[in-house]
Tab-separated table of C-alpha atoms in Angstrom:
chain	number	residue	atom	x	y	z
A	1	UNK	CA	0.000	0.000	0.000
A	2	UNK	CA	2.813	2.438	0.843
A	3	UNK	CA	5.861	2.956	-1.386
A	4	UNK	CA	9.248	2.257	0.153
A	5	UNK	CA	11.653	5.164	-0.191
A	6	UNK	CA	14.704	4.622	-2.301
A	7	UNK	CA	18.033	4.523	-0.494
A	8	UNK	CA	18.985	8.158	-1.169
A	9	UNK	CA	15.579	9.474	-0.089
A	10	UNK	CA	15.669	7.260	3.015
A	11	UNK	CA	19.034	8.706	4.052
A	12	UNK	CA	18.004	12.269	3.257
A	13	UNK	CA	14.807	12.100	5.290
A	14	UNK	CA	15.528	9.677	8.111
A	15	UNK	CA	19.230	10.141	8.636
A	16	UNK	CA	19.403	13.903	8.295
A	17	UNK	CA	15.905	14.817	9.474
A	18	UNK	CA	14.950	16.690	6.287
A	19	UNK	CA	11.994	19.054	6.338
A	20	UNK	CA	8.675	17.202	6.802
A	21	UNK	CA	6.884	19.286	4.128
A	22	UNK	CA	9.430	18.268	1.490
A	23	UNK	CA	9.045	14.643	2.520
A	24	UNK	CA	5.239	14.807	2.387
A	25	UNK	CA	5.292	16.387	-1.068
A	26	UNK	CA	7.405	13.488	-2.359
A	27	UNK	CA	5.294	10.836	-0.598
A	28	UNK	CA	1.580	11.559	-1.178
A	29	UNK	CA	0.491	8.410	0.690
A	30	UNK	CA	2.141	9.677	3.867
A	31	UNK	CA	0.561	13.093	3.274
A	32	UNK	CA	-2.876	11.420	3.239
A	33	UNK	CA	-2.021	9.715	6.521
A	34	UNK	CA	-0.859	13.033	7.968
A	35	UNK	CA	-4.169	14.635	6.981
A	36	UNK	CA	-6.075	11.779	8.659
A	37	UNK	CA	-3.971	12.237	11.789
A	38	UNK	CA	-4.614	15.975	11.796
A	39	UNK	CA	-8.372	15.473	11.398
A	40	UNK	CA	-8.334	12.919	14.225
A	41	UNK	CA	-6.434	15.180	16.619
A	42	UNK	CA	-7.949	18.642	16.056
A	43	UNK	CA	-11.043	17.659	18.029
A	44	UNK	CA	-8.985	17.363	21.237
A	45	UNK	CA	-8.915	21.068	21.874
A	46	UNK	CA	-6.259	23.665	21.281
A	47	UNK	CA	-3.257	22.202	19.532
A	48	UNK	CA	-0.310	24.424	20.310
A	49	UNK	CA	2.028	22.891	17.801
A	50	UNK	CA	1.572	23.466	14.093
A	51	UNK	CA	3.120	20.177	13.021
A	52	UNK	CA	1.137	17.310	11.542
A	53	UNK	CA	3.245	14.734	13.299
A	54	UNK	CA	2.899	11.795	15.637
A	55	UNK	CA	4.572	9.857	18.395
A	56	UNK	CA	5.229	6.123	18.746
A	57	UNK	CA	5.742	4.210	21.967
A	58	UNK	CA	5.335	0.617	23.129
A	59	UNK	CA	3.177	-0.859	25.855
A	60	UNK	CA	3.593	-4.105	27.737
A	61	UNK	CA	0.707	-6.531	28.279
A	62	UNK	CA	-0.444	-4.628	31.381
A	63	UNK	CA	-0.626	-1.346	29.422
A	64	UNK	CA	2.519	0.164	30.946
A	65	UNK	CA	4.003	2.722	28.552
A	66	UNK	CA	7.634	2.249	27.601
A	67	UNK	CA	9.215	5.322	26.033
A	68	UNK	CA	12.178	7.601	26.545
A	69	UNK	CA	12.458	8.792	30.133
A	70	UNK	CA	10.642	11.992	31.135
A	71	UNK	CA	13.759	14.151	31.165
A	72	UNK	CA	14.645	13.151	27.600
A	73	UNK	CA	11.108	13.848	26.407
A	74	UNK	CA	10.919	17.168	28.266
A	75	UNK	CA	14.082	18.349	26.491
A	76	UNK	CA	12.302	17.952	23.140
A	77	UNK	CA	9.768	20.687	23.900
A	78	UNK	CA	9.836	24.321	24.981
A	79	UNK	CA	6.804	23.470	27.123
A	80	UNK	CA	7.942	20.089	28.459
A	81	UNK	CA	6.687	19.194	31.935
A	82	UNK	CA	6.899	16.029	34.000
A	83	UNK	CA	3.171	15.413	33.479
A	84	UNK	CA	3.145	13.438	30.224
A	85	UNK	CA	-0.115	12.732	28.398
A	86	UNK	CA	-0.284	9.908	25.847
A	87	UNK	CA	-3.289	9.700	23.504
A	88	UNK	CA	-3.454	6.843	20.961
A	89	UNK	CA	-4.878	7.556	17.525
A	90	UNK	CA	-7.988	5.703	16.357
A	91	UNK	CA	-7.396	2.018	15.547
A	92	UNK	CA	-7.808	2.714	11.813
A	93	UNK	CA	-5.145	5.398	11.778
A	94	UNK	CA	-2.823	3.383	14.010
A	95	UNK	CA	-3.094	0.381	11.687
A	96	UNK	CA	-2.272	2.486	8.610
A	97	UNK	CA	0.562	4.423	10.219
A	98	UNK	CA	2.181	1.427	11.916
A	99	UNK	CA	1.970	-0.617	8.710
A	100	UNK	CA	3.657	2.235	6.838
A	101	UNK	CA	6.470	2.552	9.392
A	102	UNK	CA	7.026	-1.227	9.625
A	103	UNK	CA	8.097	-1.069	5.986
A	104	UNK	CA	10.408	1.854	6.760
A	105	UNK	CA	11.839	-0.073	9.714
A	106	UNK	CA	12.596	-3.046	7.454
A	107	UNK	CA	14.464	-0.683	5.126
A	108	UNK	CA	16.256	0.851	8.130
A	109	UNK	CA	17.452	-2.590	9.280
A	110	UNK	CA	18.815	-3.292	5.809
A	111	UNK	CA	20.472	0.128	5.441
A	112	UNK	CA	22.036	0.567	8.889
A	113	UNK	CA	24.376	-2.085	10.330
A	114	UNK	CA	23.160	-3.390	13.672
A	115	UNK	CA	26.262	-2.007	15.365
A	116	UNK	CA	25.156	1.534	14.418
A	117	UNK	CA	21.400	1.217	14.994
A	118	UNK	CA	21.438	2.037	18.716
A	119	UNK	CA	23.589	5.130	18.217
A	120	UNK	CA	21.201	6.277	15.511
A	121	UNK	CA	18.037	5.572	17.528
A	122	UNK	CA	19.261	7.105	20.782
A	123	UNK	CA	21.889	9.622	19.641
A	124	UNK	CA	21.531	13.220	20.818
A	125	UNK	CA	21.284	14.523	17.247
A	126	UNK	CA	18.693	11.998	16.086
A	127	UNK	CA	16.626	11.159	19.164
A	128	UNK	CA	13.759	13.558	18.424
A	129	UNK	CA	12.755	12.314	14.995
A	130	UNK	CA	13.063	8.551	15.423
A	131	UNK	CA	10.331	7.455	17.831
A	132	UNK	CA	8.741	5.282	15.119
A	133	UNK	CA	11.890	3.305	14.444
A	134	UNK	CA	12.784	3.184	18.146
A	135	UNK	CA	9.394	1.679	19.091
A	136	UNK	CA	9.626	-0.940	16.349
A	137	UNK	CA	13.194	-1.737	17.426
A	138	UNK	CA	12.043	-2.227	21.028
A	139	UNK	CA	9.193	-4.462	19.900
A	140	UNK	CA	11.535	-6.633	17.840
A	141	UNK	CA	14.159	-6.919	20.595
A	142	UNK	CA	11.498	-7.814	23.174
A	143	UNK	CA	10.034	-10.465	20.865
A	144	UNK	CA	13.491	-12.036	20.538
A	145	UNK	CA	13.497	-12.361	24.341
A	146	UNK	CA	9.960	-13.789	24.452
A	147	UNK	CA	8.394	-10.558	25.736
A	148	UNK	CA	5.270	-9.217	24.065
A	149	UNK	CA	5.090	-5.474	23.469
A	150	UNK	CA	2.518	-3.538	21.457
A	151	UNK	CA	3.502	-0.596	19.252
A	152	UNK	CA	1.172	2.393	19.682
A	153	UNK	CA	0.898	5.463	17.441
A	154	UNK	CA	-0.647	8.644	18.766
A	155	UNK	CA	0.021	11.982	20.385
A	156	UNK	CA	2.330	12.957	23.215
A	157	UNK	CA	1.611	16.083	25.172
A	158	UNK	CA	2.705	17.862	28.323
A	159	UNK	CA	0.115	19.006	30.864
A	160	UNK	CA	0.772	22.632	31.744
A	161	UNK	CA	0.363	24.182	35.227
A	162	UNK	CA	-3.009	25.656	34.182
A	163	UNK	CA	-4.269	22.189	33.136
A	164	UNK	CA	-4.010	22.697	29.364
A	165	UNK	CA	-2.156	20.074	27.369
A	166	UNK	CA	0.581	21.147	24.998
A	167	UNK	CA	0.495	18.500	22.244
A	168	UNK	CA	4.103	18.496	21.121
A	169	UNK	CA	3.938	15.368	18.997
A	170	UNK	CA	0.687	14.567	17.185
């Protein structure tokens, strides 16, 4: 359903964090997904970020969220607080988005030697834009150890002192 990026495009977008608008113009299927995401999230109230983006995390069988630690996530936002709010997208959108990024993750595993994957996924220069790949990596590693994790796509926000939620991602 979704085209796989060629090697050069993959490196330009994923490895260097190219501008999302340029990426969406070259990949109309992802643009359609982004529009669905935007339509799904605008009903939540004021969205303080102007990005049509998303956040991925994993959950264990009890529903415990596994993501970067709070301090790492807070550093990614001007309005980061310790009160994190996770909101999954609708099942339909999650299925489409996760399917799309599973294909990208397969390409990532072929393009990046295993010895460099962790540095790429958790490096200070690349940590912000790789939650999708990081969640899929965690799922795969857990499966190899016999642990079941579920990948979730949605929004990540920070509850502000006045109670509003700043939706940084998604």
